[in-house]
mmCIF file of C-alpha atoms in Angstrom:
data_model
loop_
_atom_site.group_PDB
_atom_site.id
_atom_site.type_symbol
_atom_site.label_atom_id
_atom_site.label_comp_id
_atom_site.label_asym_id
_atom_site.label_seq_id
_atom_site.Cartn_x
_atom_site.Cartn_y
_atom_site.Cartn_z
ATOM 1 C CA MET A 544 63.207 12.347 34.057
ATOM 2 C CA ALA A 545 61.460 9.847 32.506
ATOM 3 C CA VAL A 546 58.990 10.401 29.273
ATOM 4 C CA VAL A 547 55.811 8.576 28.637
ATOM 5 C CA ASP A 548 55.978 5.614 26.477
ATOM 6 C CA ASP A 549 55.671 5.026 23.091
ATOM 7 C CA ALA A 550 52.410 2.310 23.730
ATOM 8 C CA HIS A 551 50.738 5.291 25.854
ATOM 9 C CA ALA A 552 51.348 7.857 22.955
ATOM 10 C CA ALA A 553 49.913 5.226 20.219
ATOM 11 C CA ALA A 554 46.916 4.675 22.439
ATOM 12 C CA GLY A 555 45.624 8.334 21.898
ATOM 13 C CA GLY A 556 47.639 9.836 24.788
ATOM 14 C CA LEU A 557 50.041 13.014 24.427
ATOM 15 C CA ARG A 558 53.660 12.724 24.044
ATOM 16 C CA PRO A 559 56.020 14.389 26.258
ATOM 17 C CA PRO A 560 58.118 17.459 24.596
ATOM 18 C CA SER A 561 61.105 16.069 22.446
ATOM 19 C CA LEU A 562 64.394 15.805 24.000
ATOM 20 C CA PHE A 563 65.892 18.452 21.621
ATOM 21 C CA LEU A 564 63.131 20.513 23.616
ATOM 22 C CA MET A 565 64.084 19.500 26.763
ATOM 23 C CA LEU A 566 67.482 20.348 26.365
ATOM 24 C CA ALA A 567 66.751 23.752 24.883
ATOM 25 C CA GLU A 568 65.235 24.777 28.395
ATOM 26 C CA ALA A 569 68.683 26.195 29.229
ATOM 27 C CA ARG A 570 67.580 29.171 27.156
ATOM 28 C CA SER A 571 65.715 30.057 30.522
ATOM 29 C CA VAL A 572 69.145 32.195 31.494
ATOM 30 C CA PHE A 573 68.707 34.361 28.691
ATOM 31 C CA GLU A 574 65.009 35.113 29.234
ATOM 32 C CA LEU A 575 66.030 36.143 32.962
ATOM 33 C CA ASN A 576 68.955 38.448 31.696
ATOM 34 C CA SER A 577 66.458 39.704 28.647
ATOM 35 C CA SER A 578 63.795 40.774 31.564
ATOM 36 C CA LEU A 579 66.700 42.605 33.208
ATOM 37 C CA LEU A 580 67.758 44.357 30.708
ATOM 38 C CA LEU A 581 64.461 45.290 29.711
ATOM 39 C CA ALA A 582 63.516 46.270 33.465
ATOM 40 C CA PRO A 583 62.680 50.004 32.467
ATOM 41 C CA LEU A 584 60.270 49.002 29.850
ATOM 42 C CA LEU A 585 58.503 46.462 31.944
ATOM 43 C CA LEU A 586 58.003 49.004 34.878
ATOM 44 C CA ARG A 587 55.734 50.767 32.241
ATOM 45 C CA ALA A 588 53.467 47.720 32.219
ATOM 46 C CA PRO A 589 49.734 48.494 33.346
ATOM 47 C CA ARG A 590 49.298 48.920 37.113
ATOM 48 C CA GLY A 591 46.219 47.739 39.163
ATOM 49 C CA ASP A 592 45.088 48.273 42.440
ATOM 50 C CA GLY A 593 47.610 46.864 44.514
ATOM 51 C CA HIS A 594 45.782 43.991 45.699
ATOM 52 C CA PRO A 595 47.122 41.000 47.198
ATOM 53 C CA VAL A 596 49.228 38.396 45.028
ATOM 54 C CA LEU A 597 50.406 34.959 45.803
ATOM 55 C CA ALA A 598 52.957 33.497 43.838
ATOM 56 C CA LEU A 599 53.255 29.595 43.830
ATOM 57 C CA PRO A 600 56.276 27.602 42.797
ATOM 58 C CA GLY A 601 56.498 25.015 40.116
ATOM 59 C CA PHE A 602 57.616 21.304 40.844
ATOM 60 C CA LEU A 603 61.299 21.306 42.975
ATOM 61 C CA ALA A 604 61.376 24.965 43.084
ATOM 62 C CA SER A 605 61.041 26.991 46.112
ATOM 63 C CA ASP A 606 59.821 30.563 46.895
ATOM 64 C CA LEU A 607 63.401 31.428 45.239
ATOM 65 C CA SER A 608 62.316 30.956 41.672
ATOM 66 C CA MET A 609 59.375 33.455 42.172
ATOM 67 C CA VAL A 610 61.626 36.171 43.732
ATOM 68 C CA PRO A 611 61.887 38.002 40.277
ATOM 69 C CA MET A 612 58.140 37.761 39.433
ATOM 70 C CA ARG A 613 57.414 39.158 43.006
ATOM 71 C CA ARG A 614 59.644 41.741 42.869
ATOM 72 C CA PHE A 615 58.447 43.210 39.494
ATOM 73 C CA LEU A 616 54.949 42.689 41.072
ATOM 74 C CA LYS A 617 55.739 44.682 44.161
ATOM 75 C CA GLU A 618 57.432 47.457 41.729
ATOM 76 C CA LEU A 619 54.128 47.986 40.194
ATOM 77 C CA GLY A 620 52.524 48.444 43.725
ATOM 78 C CA TYR A 621 51.314 44.796 44.373
ATOM 79 C CA ASP A 622 50.646 43.446 48.001
ATOM 80 C CA THR A 623 52.941 39.790 47.112
ATOM 81 C CA TYR A 624 53.216 36.855 49.216
ATOM 82 C CA ALA A 625 55.235 33.919 49.043
ATOM 83 C CA TRP A 626 53.985 30.330 49.425
ATOM 84 C CA LYS A 627 56.740 29.621 52.689
ATOM 85 C CA MET A 628 56.226 25.936 52.239
ATOM 86 C CA GLY A 629 59.892 25.055 51.340
ATOM 87 C CA ARG A 630 60.890 23.216 48.205
ATOM 88 C CA ASN A 631 57.801 22.058 45.894
ATOM 89 C CA PHE A 632 58.538 18.188 45.930
ATOM 90 C CA GLY A 633 54.651 17.752 44.675
ATOM 91 C CA GLY A 634 51.519 16.322 46.264
ATOM 92 C CA VAL A 635 48.389 18.060 45.185
ATOM 93 C CA ALA A 636 46.029 16.554 47.728
ATOM 94 C CA GLY A 637 48.575 16.624 50.595
ATOM 95 C CA LYS A 638 49.237 20.264 50.053
ATOM 96 C CA ARG A 639 45.553 21.530 50.390
ATOM 97 C CA ALA A 640 44.946 22.079 54.066
ATOM 98 C CA GLY A 641 48.393 24.299 54.228
ATOM 99 C CA LEU A 642 47.223 26.046 51.093
ATOM 100 C CA ARG A 643 44.081 26.714 52.266
ATOM 101 C CA ASP A 644 45.131 27.911 55.546
ATOM 102 C CA LEU A 645 47.793 30.478 53.611
ATOM 103 C CA LEU A 646 45.103 31.667 51.337
ATOM 104 C CA THR A 647 42.574 32.417 54.119
ATOM 105 C CA GLU A 648 45.282 34.290 56.075
ATOM 106 C CA ILE A 649 46.135 36.468 53.405
ATOM 107 C CA HIS A 650 42.656 37.169 52.993
ATOM 108 C CA GLN A 651 41.875 37.720 56.419
ATOM 109 C CA THR A 652 44.857 40.040 57.078
ATOM 110 C CA THR A 653 44.140 42.237 53.943
ATOM 111 C CA GLY A 654 40.648 41.917 53.907
ATOM 112 C CA ARG A 655 40.868 41.734 50.151
ATOM 113 C CA LYS A 656 40.820 39.023 47.528
ATOM 114 C CA VAL A 657 43.690 37.497 46.000
ATOM 115 C CA SER A 658 45.132 36.892 42.791
ATOM 116 C CA ILE A 659 47.154 33.550 42.675
ATOM 117 C CA ILE A 660 50.116 32.861 40.085
ATOM 118 C CA GLY A 661 50.905 29.567 39.834
ATOM 119 C CA TRP A 662 54.091 28.216 37.841
ATOM 120 C CA SER A 663 53.852 24.940 36.393
ATOM 121 C CA LEU A 664 52.562 22.333 39.509
ATOM 122 C CA GLY A 665 52.123 25.713 41.339
ATOM 123 C CA GLY A 666 49.322 26.729 38.890
ATOM 124 C CA ILE A 667 47.490 23.195 39.857
ATOM 125 C CA TYR A 668 47.405 24.064 43.172
ATOM 126 C CA ALA A 669 45.867 27.437 42.172
ATOM 127 C CA ARG A 670 43.289 26.339 40.278
ATOM 128 C CA ASP A 671 42.379 23.663 42.953
ATOM 129 C CA LEU A 672 42.560 26.788 45.373
ATOM 130 C CA ALA A 673 40.123 28.553 43.266
ATOM 131 C CA LEU A 674 37.623 25.647 43.189
ATOM 132 C CA GLN A 675 37.589 25.456 46.990
ATOM 133 C CA LEU A 676 37.563 29.052 48.065
ATOM 134 C CA PRO A 677 36.410 30.950 45.403
ATOM 135 C CA ASP A 678 34.957 33.734 47.275
ATOM 136 C CA MET A 679 38.579 34.355 48.505
ATOM 137 C CA VAL A 680 40.116 33.972 44.795
ATOM 138 C CA ARG A 681 40.018 37.203 42.620
ATOM 139 C CA SER A 682 41.678 35.759 39.540
ATOM 140 C CA VAL A 683 43.986 32.973 38.616
ATOM 141 C CA ILE A 684 47.213 32.882 36.164
ATOM 142 C CA THR A 685 48.695 30.067 35.277
ATOM 143 C CA LEU A 686 52.303 29.704 33.892
ATOM 144 C CA GLY A 687 53.024 26.130 31.794
ATOM 145 C CA SER A 688 50.734 24.358 34.080
ATOM 146 C CA PRO A 689 49.633 20.919 32.911
ATOM 147 C CA PHE A 690 46.187 20.790 34.420
ATOM 148 C CA ALA A 691 44.049 19.520 31.293
ATOM 149 C CA ASN A 692 44.019 16.528 28.523
ATOM 150 C CA ASP A 693 46.533 14.114 28.986
ATOM 151 C CA VAL A 694 48.592 15.557 32.126
ATOM 152 C CA THR A 695 50.927 12.756 31.936
ATOM 153 C CA ALA A 696 52.234 13.914 28.602
ATOM 154 C CA THR A 697 55.532 15.557 30.950
ATOM 155 C CA ASN A 698 59.308 14.895 31.046
ATOM 156 C CA ALA A 699 58.542 14.783 34.771
ATOM 157 C CA THR A 700 55.603 12.527 35.439
ATOM 158 C CA ARG A 701 57.634 9.639 36.861
ATOM 159 C CA LEU A 702 59.765 11.808 39.243
ATOM 160 C CA TYR A 703 56.808 13.720 40.303
ATOM 161 C CA GLU A 704 55.214 10.497 41.498
ATOM 162 C CA ALA A 705 58.100 9.008 42.942
ATOM 163 C CA LEU A 706 58.850 12.463 45.233
ATOM 164 C CA SER A 707 55.410 13.142 46.027
ATOM 165 C CA GLY A 708 54.140 9.776 47.121
ATOM 166 C CA GLU A 709 51.042 10.518 44.772
ATOM 167 C CA THR A 710 50.101 9.251 41.199
ATOM 168 C CA ILE A 711 48.496 11.248 38.808
ATOM 169 C CA ASN A 712 45.400 9.098 38.689
ATOM 170 C CA ASP A 713 45.187 8.729 42.854
ATOM 171 C CA TYR A 714 42.270 11.488 42.832
ATOM 172 C CA PRO A 715 40.456 11.472 39.371
ATOM 173 C CA GLU A 716 37.860 13.841 41.059
ATOM 174 C CA ILE A 717 40.201 16.378 41.902
ATOM 175 C CA ARG A 718 41.996 16.338 38.623
ATOM 176 C CA GLU A 719 38.617 16.605 36.699
ATOM 177 C CA ALA A 720 37.570 19.727 38.516
ATOM 178 C CA ILE A 721 41.133 21.243 38.019
ATOM 179 C CA ALA A 722 40.807 20.765 34.168
ATOM 180 C CA GLY A 723 37.452 22.473 34.084
ATOM 181 C CA ASP A 724 35.960 25.869 34.113
ATOM 182 C CA LEU A 725 36.785 28.123 37.249
ATOM 183 C CA PRO A 726 34.261 29.940 39.119
ATOM 184 C CA VAL A 727 37.112 33.011 38.617
ATOM 185 C CA PRO A 728 38.870 34.519 36.077
ATOM 186 C CA ALA A 729 41.284 32.404 34.328
ATOM 187 C CA THR A 730 44.541 32.922 32.184
ATOM 188 C CA SER A 731 46.744 30.235 30.952
ATOM 189 C CA ILE A 732 50.194 31.406 29.803
ATOM 190 C CA TYR A 733 52.197 28.720 27.891
ATOM 191 C CA SER A 734 54.772 27.980 25.007
ATOM 192 C CA ARG A 735 54.631 25.505 22.204
ATOM 193 C CA ALA A 736 58.450 25.433 22.718
ATOM 194 C CA ASP A 737 57.764 24.238 26.405
ATOM 195 C CA GLY A 738 60.427 21.610 27.066
ATOM 196 C CA ILE A 739 59.034 19.928 29.948
ATOM 197 C CA VAL A 740 54.980 19.766 29.393
ATOM 198 C CA ASN A 741 53.405 19.339 26.254
ATOM 199 C CA TRP A 742 51.795 22.620 25.793
ATOM 200 C CA ARG A 743 48.321 21.151 24.897
ATOM 201 C CA THR A 744 47.977 20.320 28.538
ATOM 202 C CA ASN A 745 47.899 24.029 29.474
ATOM 203 C CA LEU A 746 45.038 24.830 27.578
ATOM 204 C CA LEU A 747 41.902 26.022 28.845
ATOM 205 C CA ARG A 748 38.478 26.401 27.446
ATOM 206 C CA PRO A 749 38.095 29.939 26.564
ATOM 207 C CA SER A 750 34.991 31.696 27.687
ATOM 208 C CA ALA A 751 34.053 35.508 28.773
ATOM 209 C CA THR A 752 36.308 35.087 31.799
ATOM 210 C CA ALA A 753 38.742 32.263 30.668
ATOM 211 C CA GLU A 754 41.719 32.734 28.055
ATOM 212 C CA ASN A 755 44.756 31.307 26.828
ATOM 213 C CA ILE A 756 48.058 33.291 26.079
ATOM 214 C CA GLU A 757 51.025 31.979 24.093
ATOM 215 C CA VAL A 758 54.273 33.236 24.351
ATOM 216 C CA HIS A 759 56.743 32.377 21.316
ATOM 217 C CA LEU A 760 59.771 30.494 21.904
ATOM 218 C CA ALA A 761 59.743 30.670 26.046
ATOM 219 C CA SER A 762 60.890 28.043 27.845
ATOM 220 C CA HIS A 763 58.922 26.018 30.830
ATOM 221 C CA THR A 764 61.677 26.803 33.092
ATOM 222 C CA GLY A 765 61.816 30.702 31.998
ATOM 223 C CA LEU A 766 58.149 31.455 31.560
ATOM 224 C CA GLY A 767 58.340 33.186 35.134
ATOM 225 C CA VAL A 768 60.981 35.342 34.216
ATOM 226 C CA ASN A 769 60.391 35.791 30.494
ATOM 227 C CA PRO A 770 59.675 39.597 29.993
ATOM 228 C CA ALA A 771 56.637 39.073 27.657
ATOM 229 C CA ALA A 772 54.975 36.886 30.227
ATOM 230 C CA LEU A 773 55.737 39.238 32.891
ATOM 231 C CA TRP A 774 54.232 42.038 30.894
ATOM 232 C CA ALA A 775 51.085 39.555 30.355
ATOM 233 C CA VAL A 776 50.602 38.732 33.796
ATOM 234 C CA ALA A 777 50.967 42.702 34.673
ATOM 235 C CA ASP A 778 48.234 43.479 32.295
ATOM 236 C CA ARG A 779 45.973 40.648 33.695
ATOM 237 C CA LEU A 780 46.244 41.685 37.210
ATOM 238 C CA ALA A 781 45.628 45.541 36.678
ATOM 239 C CA GLN A 782 41.951 44.482 35.542
ATOM 240 C CA ALA A 783 39.064 45.807 37.895
ATOM 241 C CA GLU A 784 37.838 43.392 40.215
ATOM 242 C CA GLY A 785 34.631 41.700 38.590
ATOM 243 C CA LYS A 786 35.777 42.734 35.177
ATOM 244 C CA PHE A 787 37.594 40.700 32.715
ATOM 245 C CA LYS A 788 38.555 41.341 28.893
ATOM 246 C CA GLN A 789 40.441 39.380 26.648
ATOM 247 C CA PHE A 790 44.370 39.935 26.461
ATOM 248 C CA ASP A 791 45.329 42.833 23.944
ATOM 249 C CA ARG A 792 48.437 41.436 22.334
ATOM 250 C CA SER A 793 49.225 44.967 21.044
ATOM 251 C CA GLY A 794 52.024 46.993 22.739
ATOM 252 C CA PRO A 795 55.888 46.563 23.188
ATOM 253 C CA PHE A 796 55.864 42.469 23.282
ATOM 254 C CA ALA A 797 53.106 42.189 20.876
ATOM 255 C CA ILE A 798 55.472 40.060 18.085
ATOM 256 C CA ALA A 799 56.170 37.537 21.528
ATOM 257 C CA TYR A 800 52.203 36.283 21.472
ATOM 258 C CA GLY A 801 50.555 34.344 19.465
ATOM 259 C CA PRO A 802 47.208 35.015 18.252
ATOM 260 C CA PRO A 803 44.059 33.979 19.934
ATOM 261 C CA GLU A 804 43.005 31.480 17.584
ATOM 262 C CA ASN A 805 46.373 29.549 18.263
ATOM 263 C CA ALA A 806 44.893 28.326 21.413
ATOM 264 C CA GLN A 807 42.355 26.505 19.624
ATOM 265 C CA SER A 808 44.570 24.366 17.238
#
């Protein structure tokens, strides 16, 4: 996976994460094991009203990567859905029609608005869906998704462009819209220790219905199975439809979260 070159960084762009952080992504195995060990505690997370939740995988991942999260949320009573589109080789514009059809089907089948959780590239799809079909979307939660600032600041940019057939700048109007405010409640969960994308590309503009939640030391490939991230996801989903309040960082994983002002620095 190639990085953005020094000339780009010197011109004011963000740098991708360092080689050290990228190699440290192997710690995601420990994050998964931690969640398994802490399962009894995680199942004490806030429970919502069982509304439908669609889980979208990251770049090069499949529905298999979202199984732990879907199982966790199912245990909490949610009606979970996979994306059923195989391995995610990218293509934001190319996936739009299929994702619209999937969301529409879930919404019509359940008769309820759908919360969408997207990991990395899946979060970009989730934000795009909320912009296209806001009346069908209850909330959006992204995990390590590079949708803001200089989104080329990742260690996967060139690989994404090679496999998806799209360049980052092919659809500037879509990119700009995804980076802006959403018409539905939005939460971005991120880590400054992310070894794949620069964490600054994960930050949305905080508002009365939008927030950033930092998880200390989490990896990019482990965010979707990290116990503190899973707790935060459950807490956000448990909010009543049409209601939103900022995440309360107290609780069993309090030490794992950065303070709210961290998202502003």
